[in-house]
Short mmCIF file of C-alpha atoms in Angstrom, two decimals:
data_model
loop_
_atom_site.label_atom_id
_atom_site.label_comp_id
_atom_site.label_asym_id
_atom_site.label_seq_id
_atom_site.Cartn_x
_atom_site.Cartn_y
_atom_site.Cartn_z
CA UNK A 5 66.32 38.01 6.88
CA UNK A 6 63.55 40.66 6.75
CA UNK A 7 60.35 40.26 5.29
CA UNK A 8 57.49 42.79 4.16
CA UNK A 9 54.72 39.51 4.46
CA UNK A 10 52.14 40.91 6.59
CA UNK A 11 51.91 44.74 4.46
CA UNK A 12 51.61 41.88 1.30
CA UNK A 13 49.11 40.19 2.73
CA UNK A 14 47.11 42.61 3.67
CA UNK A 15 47.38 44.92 1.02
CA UNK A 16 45.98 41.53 -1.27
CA UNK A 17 43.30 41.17 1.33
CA UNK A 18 44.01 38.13 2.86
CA UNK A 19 43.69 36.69 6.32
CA UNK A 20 46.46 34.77 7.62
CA UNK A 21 44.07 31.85 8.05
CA UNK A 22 43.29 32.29 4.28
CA UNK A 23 46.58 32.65 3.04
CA UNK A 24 47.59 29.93 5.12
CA UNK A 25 44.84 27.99 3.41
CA UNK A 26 46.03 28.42 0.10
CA UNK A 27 49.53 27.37 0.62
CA UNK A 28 48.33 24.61 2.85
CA UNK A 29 50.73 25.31 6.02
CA UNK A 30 49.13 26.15 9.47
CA UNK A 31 48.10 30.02 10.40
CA UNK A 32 51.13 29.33 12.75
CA UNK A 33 53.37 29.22 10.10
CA UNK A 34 52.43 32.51 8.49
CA UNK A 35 52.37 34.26 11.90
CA UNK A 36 55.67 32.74 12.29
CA UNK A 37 57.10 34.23 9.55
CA UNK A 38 55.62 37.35 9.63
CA UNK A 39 56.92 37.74 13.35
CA UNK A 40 60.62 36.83 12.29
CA UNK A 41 60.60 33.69 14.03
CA UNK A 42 60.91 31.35 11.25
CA UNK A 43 62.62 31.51 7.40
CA UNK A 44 60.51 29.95 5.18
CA UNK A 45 61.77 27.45 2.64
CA UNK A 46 62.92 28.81 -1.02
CA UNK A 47 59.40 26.69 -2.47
CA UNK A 48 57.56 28.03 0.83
CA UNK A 49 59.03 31.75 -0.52
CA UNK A 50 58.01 30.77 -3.98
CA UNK A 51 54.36 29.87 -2.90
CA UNK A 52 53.57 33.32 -1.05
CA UNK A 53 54.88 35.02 -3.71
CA UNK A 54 52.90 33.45 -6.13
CA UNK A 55 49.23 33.81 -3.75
CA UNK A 56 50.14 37.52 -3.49
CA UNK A 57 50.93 38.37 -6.77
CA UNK A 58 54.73 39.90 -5.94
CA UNK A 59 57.86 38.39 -6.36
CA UNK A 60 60.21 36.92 -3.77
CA UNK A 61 62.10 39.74 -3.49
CA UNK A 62 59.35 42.01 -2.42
CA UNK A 63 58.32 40.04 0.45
CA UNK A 64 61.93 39.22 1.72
CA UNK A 65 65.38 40.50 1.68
CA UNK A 66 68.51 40.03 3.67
CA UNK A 67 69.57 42.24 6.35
CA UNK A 68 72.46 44.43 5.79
CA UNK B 16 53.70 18.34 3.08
CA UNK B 17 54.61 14.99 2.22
CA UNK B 18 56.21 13.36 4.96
CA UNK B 19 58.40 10.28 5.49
CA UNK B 20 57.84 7.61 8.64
CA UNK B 21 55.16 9.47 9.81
CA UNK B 22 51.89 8.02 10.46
CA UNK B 23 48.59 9.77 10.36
CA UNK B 24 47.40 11.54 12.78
CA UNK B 25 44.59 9.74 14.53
CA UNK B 26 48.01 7.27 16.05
CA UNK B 27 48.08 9.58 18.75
CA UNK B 28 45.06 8.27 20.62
CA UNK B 29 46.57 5.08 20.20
CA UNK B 30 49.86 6.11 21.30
CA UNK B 31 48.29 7.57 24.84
CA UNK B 32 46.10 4.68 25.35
CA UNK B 33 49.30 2.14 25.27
CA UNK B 34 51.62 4.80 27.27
CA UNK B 35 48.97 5.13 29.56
CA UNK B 36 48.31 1.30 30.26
CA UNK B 37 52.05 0.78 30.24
CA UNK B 38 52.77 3.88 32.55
CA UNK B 39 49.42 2.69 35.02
CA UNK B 40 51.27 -0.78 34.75
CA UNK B 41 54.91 0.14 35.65
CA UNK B 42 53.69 2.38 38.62
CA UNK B 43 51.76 -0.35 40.03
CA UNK B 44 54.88 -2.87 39.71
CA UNK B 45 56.80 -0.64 41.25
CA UNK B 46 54.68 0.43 43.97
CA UNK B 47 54.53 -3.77 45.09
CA UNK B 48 51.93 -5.37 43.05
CA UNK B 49 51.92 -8.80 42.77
CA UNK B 50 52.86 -9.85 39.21
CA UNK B 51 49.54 -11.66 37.75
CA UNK B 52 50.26 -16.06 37.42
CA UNK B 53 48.70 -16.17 34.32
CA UNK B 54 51.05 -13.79 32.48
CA UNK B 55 53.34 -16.88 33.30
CA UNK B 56 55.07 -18.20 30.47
CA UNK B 57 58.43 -20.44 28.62
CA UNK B 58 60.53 -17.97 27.21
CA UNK B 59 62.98 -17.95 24.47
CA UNK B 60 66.01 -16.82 26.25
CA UNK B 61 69.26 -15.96 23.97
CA UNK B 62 71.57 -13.81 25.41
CA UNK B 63 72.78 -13.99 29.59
CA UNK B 64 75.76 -14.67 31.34
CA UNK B 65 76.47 -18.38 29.57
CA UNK B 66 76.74 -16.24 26.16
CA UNK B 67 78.65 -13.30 27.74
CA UNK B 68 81.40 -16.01 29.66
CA UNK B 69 81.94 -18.74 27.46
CA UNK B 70 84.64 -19.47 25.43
CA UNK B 71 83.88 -22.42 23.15
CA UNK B 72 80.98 -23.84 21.37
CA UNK B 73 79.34 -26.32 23.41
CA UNK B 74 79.58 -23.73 26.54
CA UNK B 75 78.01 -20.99 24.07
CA UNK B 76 75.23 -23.23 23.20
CA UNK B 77 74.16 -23.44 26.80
CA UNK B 78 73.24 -20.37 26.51
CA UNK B 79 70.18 -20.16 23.94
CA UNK B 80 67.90 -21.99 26.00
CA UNK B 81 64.14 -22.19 26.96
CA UNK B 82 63.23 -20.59 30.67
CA UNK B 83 60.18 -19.78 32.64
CA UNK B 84 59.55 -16.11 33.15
CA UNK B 85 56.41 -13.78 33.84
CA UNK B 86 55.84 -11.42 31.51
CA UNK B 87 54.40 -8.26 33.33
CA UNK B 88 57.68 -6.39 32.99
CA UNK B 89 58.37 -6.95 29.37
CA UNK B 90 54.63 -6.36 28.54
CA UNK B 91 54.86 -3.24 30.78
CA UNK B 92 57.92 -1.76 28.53
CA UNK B 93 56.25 -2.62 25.10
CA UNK B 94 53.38 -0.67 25.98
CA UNK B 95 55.46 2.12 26.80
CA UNK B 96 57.79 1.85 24.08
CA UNK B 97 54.77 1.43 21.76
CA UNK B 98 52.47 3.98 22.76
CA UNK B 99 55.98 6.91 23.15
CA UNK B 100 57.15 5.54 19.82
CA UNK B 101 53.03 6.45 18.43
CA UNK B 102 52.72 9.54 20.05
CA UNK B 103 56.51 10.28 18.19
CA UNK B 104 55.81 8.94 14.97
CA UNK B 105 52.34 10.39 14.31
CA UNK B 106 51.11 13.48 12.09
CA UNK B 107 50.12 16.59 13.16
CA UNK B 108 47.17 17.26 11.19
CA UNK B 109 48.51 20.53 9.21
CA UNK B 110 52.19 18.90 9.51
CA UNK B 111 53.92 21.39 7.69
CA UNK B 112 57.60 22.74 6.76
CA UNK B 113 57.35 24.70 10.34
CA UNK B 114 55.91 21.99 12.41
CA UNK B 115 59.08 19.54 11.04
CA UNK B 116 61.44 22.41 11.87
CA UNK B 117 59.95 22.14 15.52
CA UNK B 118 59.80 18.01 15.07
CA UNK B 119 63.96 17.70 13.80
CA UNK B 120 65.01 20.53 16.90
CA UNK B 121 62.47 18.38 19.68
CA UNK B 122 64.39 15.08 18.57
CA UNK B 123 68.01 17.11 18.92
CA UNK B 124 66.62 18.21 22.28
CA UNK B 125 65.75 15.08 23.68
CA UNK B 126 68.85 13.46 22.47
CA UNK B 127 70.85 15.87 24.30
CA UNK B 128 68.94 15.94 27.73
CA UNK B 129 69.08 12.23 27.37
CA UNK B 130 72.58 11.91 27.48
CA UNK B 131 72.95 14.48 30.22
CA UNK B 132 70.19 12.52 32.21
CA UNK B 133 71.72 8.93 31.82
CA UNK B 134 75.39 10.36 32.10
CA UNK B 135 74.70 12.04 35.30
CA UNK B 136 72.78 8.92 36.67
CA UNK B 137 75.63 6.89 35.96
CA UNK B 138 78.03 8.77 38.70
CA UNK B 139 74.88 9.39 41.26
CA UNK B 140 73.25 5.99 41.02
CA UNK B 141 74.15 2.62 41.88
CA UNK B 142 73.14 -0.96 42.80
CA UNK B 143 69.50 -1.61 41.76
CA UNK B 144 68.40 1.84 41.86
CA UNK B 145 70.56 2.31 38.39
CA UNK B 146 68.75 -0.80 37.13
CA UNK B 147 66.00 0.95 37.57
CA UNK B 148 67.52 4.06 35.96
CA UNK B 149 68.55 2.36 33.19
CA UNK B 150 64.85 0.73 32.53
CA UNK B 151 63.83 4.27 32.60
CA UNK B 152 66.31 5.16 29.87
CA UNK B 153 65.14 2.46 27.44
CA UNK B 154 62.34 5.21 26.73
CA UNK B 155 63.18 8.45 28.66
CA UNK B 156 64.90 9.43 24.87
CA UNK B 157 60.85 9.63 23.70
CA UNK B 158 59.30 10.74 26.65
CA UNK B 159 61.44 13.42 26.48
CA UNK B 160 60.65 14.41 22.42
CA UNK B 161 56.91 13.94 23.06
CA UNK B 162 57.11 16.38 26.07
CA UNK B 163 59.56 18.99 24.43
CA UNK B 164 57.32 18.70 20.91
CA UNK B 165 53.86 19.28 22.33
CA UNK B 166 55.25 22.35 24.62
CA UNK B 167 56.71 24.05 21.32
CA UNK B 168 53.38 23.36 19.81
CA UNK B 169 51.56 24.72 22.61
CA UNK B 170 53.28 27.59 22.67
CA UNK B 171 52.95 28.25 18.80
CA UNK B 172 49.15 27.56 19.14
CA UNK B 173 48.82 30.04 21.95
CA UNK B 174 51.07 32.75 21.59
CA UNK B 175 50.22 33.47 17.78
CA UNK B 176 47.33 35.56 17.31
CA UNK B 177 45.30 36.23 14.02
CA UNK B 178 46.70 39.80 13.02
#
């Protein structure tokens, strides 16, 4: 699974300490994700969508 | 994140101050202290070789009886057992979907090493020193989780920058 989280997140102007924040997981967690290292849950997914204003499939897609 | 069984977070102190005691406690035992009188005390005891040997009744019977015992060891393995089973059990204090991820793989960890550890000791120990081994095992399964868990978390703490 590939993800375009950190462009997102940056392009809404967030920190990953705010963003984490919002969706009340640890700064960890969005590095993790962001770094490949961990697939978040579908209501995890859901949530960052939601904060940064894009759907699902903008911020991840499955590798071909 | 709600979680299930888990307690909050501040259990942690709690859980090194028993493991610590117990720990302190066990190395001194084993190292030749003298085990204290007053911790002297009638115990209920319900299962030993009477129960394991006999075939009827009145022969089982014997064996629930009352006996005299000091209680350094068994106080010893609670506070282990306690304090692992607190430093397990307790909350990180952003426990999220990640940190359980790290929690569920820790416990598969420990469970594996575990079994390596005690299945190994069983062909290269024997006599009292697998007594010993096997006292060790009544909590090694813990010791091992706590360790594995708070190196994972370590690692996740240090190694991810803000970017």
């Amino acid at each position: 699974m590939k993800n375009k989280l950190k462009q997102q997140r940056q392009l809404a102007q967030f920190t990953q300490k705010d963003l984490a924040a919002a969706i009340q997981v640890s700064r960890q967690t969005i590095h993790a994700i962001e770094s490949g290292k961990y697939v978040p849950s579908t209501e995890l997914a859901l949530k960052l969508a939601r904060e940064l204003n894009c759907t699902v499939e903008q911020l991840f897609w499955l590798e071909e | 994140m709600k979680t299930k069984f888990l307690l909050p977070p501040t259990f942690k102190y709690v859980g090194w101050l028993f493991f610590t005691l117990g720990l302190a406690m066990g190395i001194a035992f084993v190292a030749g202290w003298d085990e204290p009188q007053f911790l002297q005390a009638i115990v209920p005891d319900i299962f030993n070789q009477n129960t394991l040997g006999s075939s009827t009744p009145a022969e089982q019977a014997k064996g629930l009886k009352w006996i005299e015992n000091n209680l350094s060891d068994e106080l010893t393995l609670s506070f282990i057992l306690v304090g692992v089973m607190l430093l397990m059990l307790a909350r990180e204090k952003q426990e999220d979907e990640l940190i359980m991820r790290l929690r569920l793989e820790s416990i598969l960890w420990a469970a594996i090493v575990n079994a390596l550890l005690v299945f190994a000791s069983t062909w290269l120990v024997y006599d009292m020193a697998y007594f010993m081994v096997m006292e060790i095992a009544m909590f090694l399964f813990y010791l091992l989780f706590v360790i594995r868990f708070n190196w994972v978390l370590w690692r996740f703490n240090h190694l991810s920058h803000e970017e």
